[in-house]
Amino acid sequence: MPDAPSDRLANTSVPIHPPLAARWSPRAFDAAAVITSEQLTAVLEAARWAATWGQRQPVRFVVGRRDGQTGAQTADETFATLAGLLKRGNSYAHAASALILVCADEGEDERTARYAAVDAGAAIAQLTVEAVSRGLIAHPMAGFDVDGARAAFAIPDGVRPFAVVAVGRLGDYATVDEAVAERDSRPRERLPLSEIAFGGPWGTPLELP
């Protein structure tokens, strides 16, 4: 297995913004890497400035990171708690440099809750692309103990924890679990535009020049 999988750029019909093309969700994190305050601030700012419905700005973040102030590779209490809430299949993220719990205030009705979820997704997307633009990797995860997160961080009623995003630097695939290495080496695939972009009635492919 190589130190890192190759050919991870998105295969697009026309060129797209390089950090978007380079974004994927690796599972091999460098456990020795420490995220800087500037890097962490930047990914949170990118998330903060994502589109928001009706200016509600419902998205909130619980942030844990490894302590780089003294050079020690230790984790703060929030990071340790978030790592402990991850499902076993996401244990690779214990080696990340930061864990970010993304939550959103769902409001008082179904419509508001629906758009809060859209806002949360937009924030996660911008966070991950900003991470890539700074030479980092990011992996959003839905596999965590939601009720445990509510209790651990005193999350109010009406605020939904959506995902934990692991942020850090790419690790050496020669040192990770074989199943993780095999999974991350599979070709990146997406449905073609002809199957997802319609130019009229449902299922009618959009004709592009």
PDB file of C-alpha atoms in Angstrom:
ATOM      1  CA  MET A   1       0.000   0.000   0.000  1.00  0.00           C
ATOM      2  CA  PRO A   2       1.460   3.433  -0.932  1.00  0.00           C
ATOM      3  CA  ASP A   3       1.943   6.137   1.699  1.00  0.00           C
ATOM      4  CA  ALA A   4      -1.202   7.815   0.295  1.00  0.00           C
ATOM      5  CA  PRO A   5      -3.783   6.820  -2.332  1.00  0.00           C
ATOM      6  CA  SER A   6      -3.237   8.420  -5.732  1.00  0.00           C
ATOM      7  CA  ASP A   7      -5.637   9.856  -8.299  1.00  0.00           C
ATOM      8  CA  ARG A   8      -7.948  11.425  -5.727  1.00  0.00           C
ATOM      9  CA  LEU A   9      -8.905  14.476  -7.811  1.00  0.00           C
ATOM     10  CA  ALA A  10     -12.545  14.585  -8.895  1.00  0.00           C
ATOM     11  CA  ASN A  11     -13.076  13.543 -12.514  1.00  0.00           C
ATOM     12  CA  THR A  12     -15.117  16.454 -13.886  1.00  0.00           C
ATOM     13  CA  SER A  13     -16.315  17.265 -17.409  1.00  0.00           C
ATOM     14  CA  VAL A  14     -14.914  20.801 -17.095  1.00  0.00           C
ATOM     15  CA  PRO A  15     -12.347  22.166 -14.603  1.00  0.00           C
ATOM     16  CA  ILE A  16     -13.711  23.237 -11.209  1.00  0.00           C
ATOM     17  CA  HIS A  17     -12.165  25.170  -8.308  1.00  0.00           C
ATOM     18  CA  PRO A  18      -9.030  23.166  -7.320  1.00  0.00           C
ATOM     19  CA  PRO A  19      -9.862  22.769  -3.589  1.00  0.00           C
ATOM     20  CA  LEU A  20     -13.298  21.436  -4.578  1.00  0.00           C
ATOM     21  CA  ALA A  21     -11.750  18.925  -6.952  1.00  0.00           C
ATOM     22  CA  ALA A  22      -9.196  17.898  -4.329  1.00  0.00           C
ATOM     23  CA  ARG A  23     -11.698  17.491  -1.495  1.00  0.00           C
ATOM     24  CA  TRP A  24     -12.347  13.936  -0.392  1.00  0.00           C
ATOM     25  CA  SER A  25     -12.780  12.223   2.979  1.00  0.00           C
ATOM     26  CA  PRO A  26      -9.586  10.395   3.997  1.00  0.00           C
ATOM     27  CA  ARG A  27      -9.533   8.181   7.063  1.00  0.00           C
ATOM     28  CA  ALA A  28      -5.777   8.301   7.691  1.00  0.00           C
ATOM     29  CA  PHE A  29      -4.881  11.180   9.998  1.00  0.00           C
ATOM     30  CA  ASP A  30      -1.397  12.121  11.171  1.00  0.00           C
ATOM     31  CA  ALA A  31      -1.641  11.689  14.939  1.00  0.00           C
ATOM     32  CA  ALA A  32       1.469  13.859  15.436  1.00  0.00           C
ATOM     33  CA  ALA A  33       0.038  16.871  13.580  1.00  0.00           C
ATOM     34  CA  VAL A  34      -1.323  19.862  15.505  1.00  0.00           C
ATOM     35  CA  ILE A  35      -3.747  22.324  13.931  1.00  0.00           C
ATOM     36  CA  THR A  36      -2.749  25.969  14.395  1.00  0.00           C
ATOM     37  CA  SER A  37      -5.084  28.586  15.811  1.00  0.00           C
ATOM     38  CA  GLU A  38      -5.098  30.363  12.436  1.00  0.00           C
ATOM     39  CA  GLN A  39      -6.053  27.177  10.591  1.00  0.00           C
ATOM     40  CA  LEU A  40      -8.802  26.353  13.060  1.00  0.00           C
ATOM     41  CA  THR A  41     -10.127  29.912  12.954  1.00  0.00           C
ATOM     42  CA  ALA A  42     -10.118  29.857   9.147  1.00  0.00           C
ATOM     43  CA  VAL A  43     -12.195  26.681   8.808  1.00  0.00           C
ATOM     44  CA  LEU A  44     -14.685  27.989  11.367  1.00  0.00           C
ATOM     45  CA  GLU A  45     -14.892  31.348   9.592  1.00  0.00           C
ATOM     46  CA  ALA A  46     -15.544  29.549   6.305  1.00  0.00           C
ATOM     47  CA  ALA A  47     -18.384  27.664   7.985  1.00  0.00           C
ATOM     48  CA  ARG A  48     -19.713  30.833   9.628  1.00  0.00           C
ATOM     49  CA  TRP A  49     -20.021  32.573   6.279  1.00  0.00           C
ATOM     50  CA  ALA A  50     -21.958  29.798   4.563  1.00  0.00           C
ATOM     51  CA  ALA A  51     -25.369  30.660   3.142  1.00  0.00           C
ATOM     52  CA  THR A  52     -28.157  30.805   5.711  1.00  0.00           C
ATOM     53  CA  TRP A  53     -31.913  30.822   5.149  1.00  0.00           C
ATOM     54  CA  GLY A  54     -33.642  34.046   6.201  1.00  0.00           C
ATOM     55  CA  GLN A  55     -30.522  35.173   8.067  1.00  0.00           C
ATOM     56  CA  ARG A  56     -31.421  32.757  10.890  1.00  0.00           C
ATOM     57  CA  GLN A  57     -27.798  31.664  11.339  1.00  0.00           C
ATOM     58  CA  PRO A  58     -28.826  28.531  13.300  1.00  0.00           C
ATOM     59  CA  VAL A  59     -25.517  26.640  13.101  1.00  0.00           C
ATOM     60  CA  ARG A  60     -23.326  26.222  16.179  1.00  0.00           C
ATOM     61  CA  PHE A  61     -20.028  24.418  16.761  1.00  0.00           C
ATOM     62  CA  VAL A  62     -18.478  22.537  19.670  1.00  0.00           C
ATOM     63  CA  VAL A  63     -14.730  22.423  19.039  1.00  0.00           C
ATOM     64  CA  GLY A  64     -12.047  20.201  20.511  1.00  0.00           C
ATOM     65  CA  ARG A  65      -8.393  20.033  19.510  1.00  0.00           C
ATOM     66  CA  ARG A  66      -5.058  18.657  20.506  1.00  0.00           C
ATOM     67  CA  ASP A  67      -3.009  20.911  22.767  1.00  0.00           C
ATOM     68  CA  GLY A  68      -0.138  22.324  20.746  1.00  0.00           C
ATOM     69  CA  GLN A  69       0.766  25.099  23.131  1.00  0.00           C
ATOM     70  CA  THR A  70       3.470  23.118  24.902  1.00  0.00           C
ATOM     71  CA  GLY A  71       4.395  20.871  21.995  1.00  0.00           C
ATOM     72  CA  ALA A  72       2.728  17.907  23.682  1.00  0.00           C
ATOM     73  CA  GLN A  73       0.467  15.726  21.561  1.00  0.00           C
ATOM     74  CA  THR A  74      -2.332  15.681  24.116  1.00  0.00           C
ATOM     75  CA  ALA A  75      -6.009  16.411  23.572  1.00  0.00           C
ATOM     76  CA  ASP A  76      -8.166  18.926  25.391  1.00  0.00           C
ATOM     77  CA  GLU A  77     -11.198  17.723  27.330  1.00  0.00           C
ATOM     78  CA  THR A  78     -13.646  18.595  24.555  1.00  0.00           C
ATOM     79  CA  PHE A  79     -11.631  16.653  21.972  1.00  0.00           C
ATOM     80  CA  ALA A  80     -11.420  13.636  24.281  1.00  0.00           C
ATOM     81  CA  THR A  81     -15.172  13.749  24.897  1.00  0.00           C
ATOM     82  CA  LEU A  82     -16.013  14.036  21.200  1.00  0.00           C
ATOM     83  CA  ALA A  83     -13.626  11.196  20.342  1.00  0.00           C
ATOM     84  CA  GLY A  84     -15.322   9.043  22.962  1.00  0.00           C
ATOM     85  CA  LEU A  85     -18.729   9.723  21.395  1.00  0.00           C
ATOM     86  CA  LEU A  86     -17.715   8.435  17.957  1.00  0.00           C
ATOM     87  CA  LYS A  87     -18.982   5.047  16.843  1.00  0.00           C
ATOM     88  CA  ARG A  88     -16.347   2.345  16.566  1.00  0.00           C
ATOM     89  CA  GLY A  89     -16.276   2.564  12.782  1.00  0.00           C
ATOM     90  CA  ASN A  90     -15.065   6.155  13.075  1.00  0.00           C
ATOM     91  CA  SER A  91     -12.284   5.453  15.559  1.00  0.00           C
ATOM     92  CA  TYR A  92      -9.717   6.494  12.930  1.00  0.00           C
ATOM     93  CA  ALA A  93     -10.712  10.100  13.752  1.00  0.00           C
ATOM     94  CA  HIS A  94      -9.103   9.820  17.191  1.00  0.00           C
ATOM     95  CA  ALA A  95      -5.881  10.723  15.352  1.00  0.00           C
ATOM     96  CA  ALA A  96      -7.304  13.977  13.938  1.00  0.00           C
ATOM     97  CA  SER A  97      -5.976  17.343  15.057  1.00  0.00           C
ATOM     98  CA  ALA A  98      -9.446  18.761  15.765  1.00  0.00           C
ATOM     99  CA  LEU A  99     -12.990  17.448  16.119  1.00  0.00           C
ATOM    100  CA  ILE A 100     -15.865  19.819  15.402  1.00  0.00           C
ATOM    101  CA  LEU A 101     -19.430  18.967  16.386  1.00  0.00           C
ATOM    102  CA  VAL A 102     -21.838  20.768  14.039  1.00  0.00           C
ATOM    103  CA  CYS A 103     -25.269  21.553  15.481  1.00  0.00           C
ATOM    104  CA  ALA A 104     -28.224  23.650  14.356  1.00  0.00           C
ATOM    105  CA  ASP A 105     -31.184  25.259  16.084  1.00  0.00           C
ATOM    106  CA  GLU A 106     -34.185  23.656  14.361  1.00  0.00           C
ATOM    107  CA  GLY A 107     -36.633  26.390  15.347  1.00  0.00           C
ATOM    108  CA  GLU A 108     -40.313  25.929  16.069  1.00  0.00           C
ATOM    109  CA  ASP A 109     -41.691  24.173  12.983  1.00  0.00           C
ATOM    110  CA  GLU A 110     -40.863  21.605  10.324  1.00  0.00           C
ATOM    111  CA  ARG A 111     -40.062  24.221   7.678  1.00  0.00           C
ATOM    112  CA  THR A 112     -37.520  25.957   9.868  1.00  0.00           C
ATOM    113  CA  ALA A 113     -35.976  22.636  10.867  1.00  0.00           C
ATOM    114  CA  ARG A 114     -35.615  21.656   7.209  1.00  0.00           C
ATOM    115  CA  TYR A 115     -33.725  24.813   6.344  1.00  0.00           C
ATOM    116  CA  ALA A 116     -31.598  24.537   9.470  1.00  0.00           C
ATOM    117  CA  ALA A 117     -30.384  21.196   8.110  1.00  0.00           C
ATOM    118  CA  VAL A 118     -29.583  22.855   4.779  1.00  0.00           C
ATOM    119  CA  ASP A 119     -27.596  25.530   6.618  1.00  0.00           C
ATOM    120  CA  ALA A 120     -25.682  22.888   8.557  1.00  0.00           C
ATOM    121  CA  GLY A 121     -24.810  21.080   5.335  1.00  0.00           C
ATOM    122  CA  ALA A 122     -23.619  24.296   3.709  1.00  0.00           C
ATOM    123  CA  ALA A 123     -21.446  25.090   6.739  1.00  0.00           C
ATOM    124  CA  ILE A 124     -19.868  21.619   6.670  1.00  0.00           C
ATOM    125  CA  ALA A 125     -19.188  21.923   2.943  1.00  0.00           C
ATOM    126  CA  GLN A 126     -17.444  25.273   3.268  1.00  0.00           C
ATOM    127  CA  LEU A 127     -15.487  24.098   6.318  1.00  0.00           C
ATOM    128  CA  THR A 128     -14.131  21.071   4.461  1.00  0.00           C
ATOM    129  CA  VAL A 129     -13.143  23.007   1.332  1.00  0.00           C
ATOM    130  CA  GLU A 130     -11.365  25.673   3.387  1.00  0.00           C
ATOM    131  CA  ALA A 131      -9.472  22.904   5.163  1.00  0.00           C
ATOM    132  CA  VAL A 132      -8.328  21.463   1.832  1.00  0.00           C
ATOM    133  CA  SER A 133      -7.244  24.908   0.610  1.00  0.00           C
ATOM    134  CA  ARG A 134      -4.910  25.081   3.629  1.00  0.00           C
ATOM    135  CA  GLY A 135      -3.303  21.695   3.071  1.00  0.00           C
ATOM    136  CA  LEU A 136      -5.497  19.923   5.620  1.00  0.00           C
ATOM    137  CA  ILE A 137      -7.983  17.069   5.311  1.00  0.00           C
ATOM    138  CA  ALA A 138     -11.493  16.848   6.723  1.00  0.00           C
ATOM    139  CA  HIS A 139     -13.928  13.991   7.189  1.00  0.00           C
ATOM    140  CA  PRO A 140     -17.560  14.602   8.248  1.00  0.00           C
ATOM    141  CA  MET A 141     -19.110  11.786  10.300  1.00  0.00           C
ATOM    142  CA  ALA A 142     -22.714  11.034  11.234  1.00  0.00           C
ATOM    143  CA  GLY A 143     -21.735   8.012  13.339  1.00  0.00           C
ATOM    144  CA  PHE A 144     -21.670   9.342  16.891  1.00  0.00           C
ATOM    145  CA  ASP A 145     -23.729   9.206  20.070  1.00  0.00           C
ATOM    146  CA  VAL A 146     -26.181  12.065  19.585  1.00  0.00           C
ATOM    147  CA  ASP A 147     -27.819  11.738  23.005  1.00  0.00           C
ATOM    148  CA  GLY A 148     -24.398  11.480  24.602  1.00  0.00           C
ATOM    149  CA  ALA A 149     -23.353  14.696  22.874  1.00  0.00           C
ATOM    150  CA  ARG A 150     -26.478  16.460  24.142  1.00  0.00           C
ATOM    151  CA  ALA A 151     -25.686  15.444  27.702  1.00  0.00           C
ATOM    152  CA  ALA A 152     -21.934  16.031  27.561  1.00  0.00           C
ATOM    153  CA  PHE A 153     -22.196  19.561  26.197  1.00  0.00           C
ATOM    154  CA  ALA A 154     -25.535  20.667  27.669  1.00  0.00           C
ATOM    155  CA  ILE A 155     -26.994  21.181  24.190  1.00  0.00           C
ATOM    156  CA  PRO A 156     -30.401  22.883  24.529  1.00  0.00           C
ATOM    157  CA  ASP A 157     -33.682  21.331  23.444  1.00  0.00           C
ATOM    158  CA  GLY A 158     -34.429  22.209  19.840  1.00  0.00           C
ATOM    159  CA  VAL A 159     -30.773  22.201  18.828  1.00  0.00           C
ATOM    160  CA  ARG A 160     -29.832  19.129  16.783  1.00  0.00           C
ATOM    161  CA  PRO A 161     -26.299  17.706  16.613  1.00  0.00           C
ATOM    162  CA  PHE A 162     -25.815  16.787  12.939  1.00  0.00           C
ATOM    163  CA  ALA A 163     -22.230  15.649  12.451  1.00  0.00           C
ATOM    164  CA  VAL A 164     -18.709  15.565  13.826  1.00  0.00           C
ATOM    165  CA  VAL A 165     -16.046  16.788  11.401  1.00  0.00           C
ATOM    166  CA  ALA A 166     -12.494  15.527  11.875  1.00  0.00           C
ATOM    167  CA  VAL A 167      -9.809  17.945  10.674  1.00  0.00           C
ATOM    168  CA  GLY A 168      -6.080  17.357  10.472  1.00  0.00           C
ATOM    169  CA  ARG A 169      -3.254  16.333   8.179  1.00  0.00           C
ATOM    170  CA  LEU A 170      -3.066  13.285   5.970  1.00  0.00           C
ATOM    171  CA  GLY A 171      -1.301  10.373   7.620  1.00  0.00           C
ATOM    172  CA  ASP A 172       0.794   7.507   6.278  1.00  0.00           C
ATOM    173  CA  TYR A 173      -1.397   4.748   4.845  1.00  0.00           C
ATOM    174  CA  ALA A 174       1.363   2.247   5.474  1.00  0.00           C
ATOM    175  CA  THR A 175       0.578   2.541   9.186  1.00  0.00           C
ATOM    176  CA  VAL A 176      -3.248   2.418   9.176  1.00  0.00           C
ATOM    177  CA  ASP A 177      -5.589  -0.532   9.468  1.00  0.00           C
ATOM    178  CA  GLU A 178      -5.638  -2.589   6.277  1.00  0.00           C
ATOM    179  CA  ALA A 179      -9.407  -2.210   5.892  1.00  0.00           C
ATOM    180  CA  VAL A 180      -9.108   1.588   6.077  1.00  0.00           C
ATOM    181  CA  ALA A 181      -6.295   1.628   3.531  1.00  0.00           C
ATOM    182  CA  GLU A 182      -8.243  -0.612   1.158  1.00  0.00           C
ATOM    183  CA  ARG A 183     -11.393   1.479   1.439  1.00  0.00           C
ATOM    184  CA  ASP A 184      -9.593   4.761   0.837  1.00  0.00           C
ATOM    185  CA  SER A 185      -7.776   3.384  -2.196  1.00  0.00           C
ATOM    186  CA  ARG A 186     -11.001   2.621  -4.075  1.00  0.00           C
ATOM    187  CA  PRO A 187     -11.709   4.847  -7.095  1.00  0.00           C
ATOM    188  CA  ARG A 188     -13.724   7.980  -6.395  1.00  0.00           C
ATOM    189  CA  GLU A 189     -17.076   7.771  -8.133  1.00  0.00           C
ATOM    190  CA  ARG A 190     -20.137   9.951  -8.648  1.00  0.00           C
ATOM    191  CA  LEU A 191     -23.223   9.494 -10.813  1.00  0.00           C
ATOM    192  CA  PRO A 192     -22.844  11.248 -14.176  1.00  0.00           C
ATOM    193  CA  LEU A 193     -24.546  14.606 -14.717  1.00  0.00           C
ATOM    194  CA  SER A 194     -26.883  12.928 -17.206  1.00  0.00           C
ATOM    195  CA  GLU A 195     -28.439  11.005 -14.309  1.00  0.00           C
ATOM    196  CA  ILE A 196     -28.765  13.835 -11.809  1.00  0.00           C
ATOM    197  CA  ALA A 197     -29.251  17.091 -13.767  1.00  0.00           C
ATOM    198  CA  PHE A 198     -32.562  17.390 -15.599  1.00  0.00           C
ATOM    199  CA  GLY A 199     -33.540  19.919 -18.255  1.00  0.00           C
ATOM    200  CA  GLY A 200     -37.280  19.367 -18.047  1.00  0.00           C
ATOM    201  CA  PRO A 201     -39.485  16.542 -16.752  1.00  0.00           C
ATOM    202  CA  TRP A 202     -37.901  14.328 -14.126  1.00  0.00           C
ATOM    203  CA  GLY A 203     -35.342  12.024 -15.668  1.00  0.00           C
ATOM    204  CA  THR A 204     -34.845  14.076 -18.831  1.00  0.00           C
ATOM    205  CA  PRO A 205     -31.091  14.766 -18.993  1.00  0.00           C
ATOM    206  CA  LEU A 206     -29.986  18.385 -19.175  1.00  0.00           C
ATOM    207  CA  GLU A 207     -28.402  18.988 -22.557  1.00  0.00           C
ATOM    208  CA  LEU A 208     -25.082  20.782 -22.206  1.00  0.00           C
ATOM    209  CA  PRO A 209     -22.940  22.006 -25.116  1.00  0.00           C
TER     210      PRO A 209
END
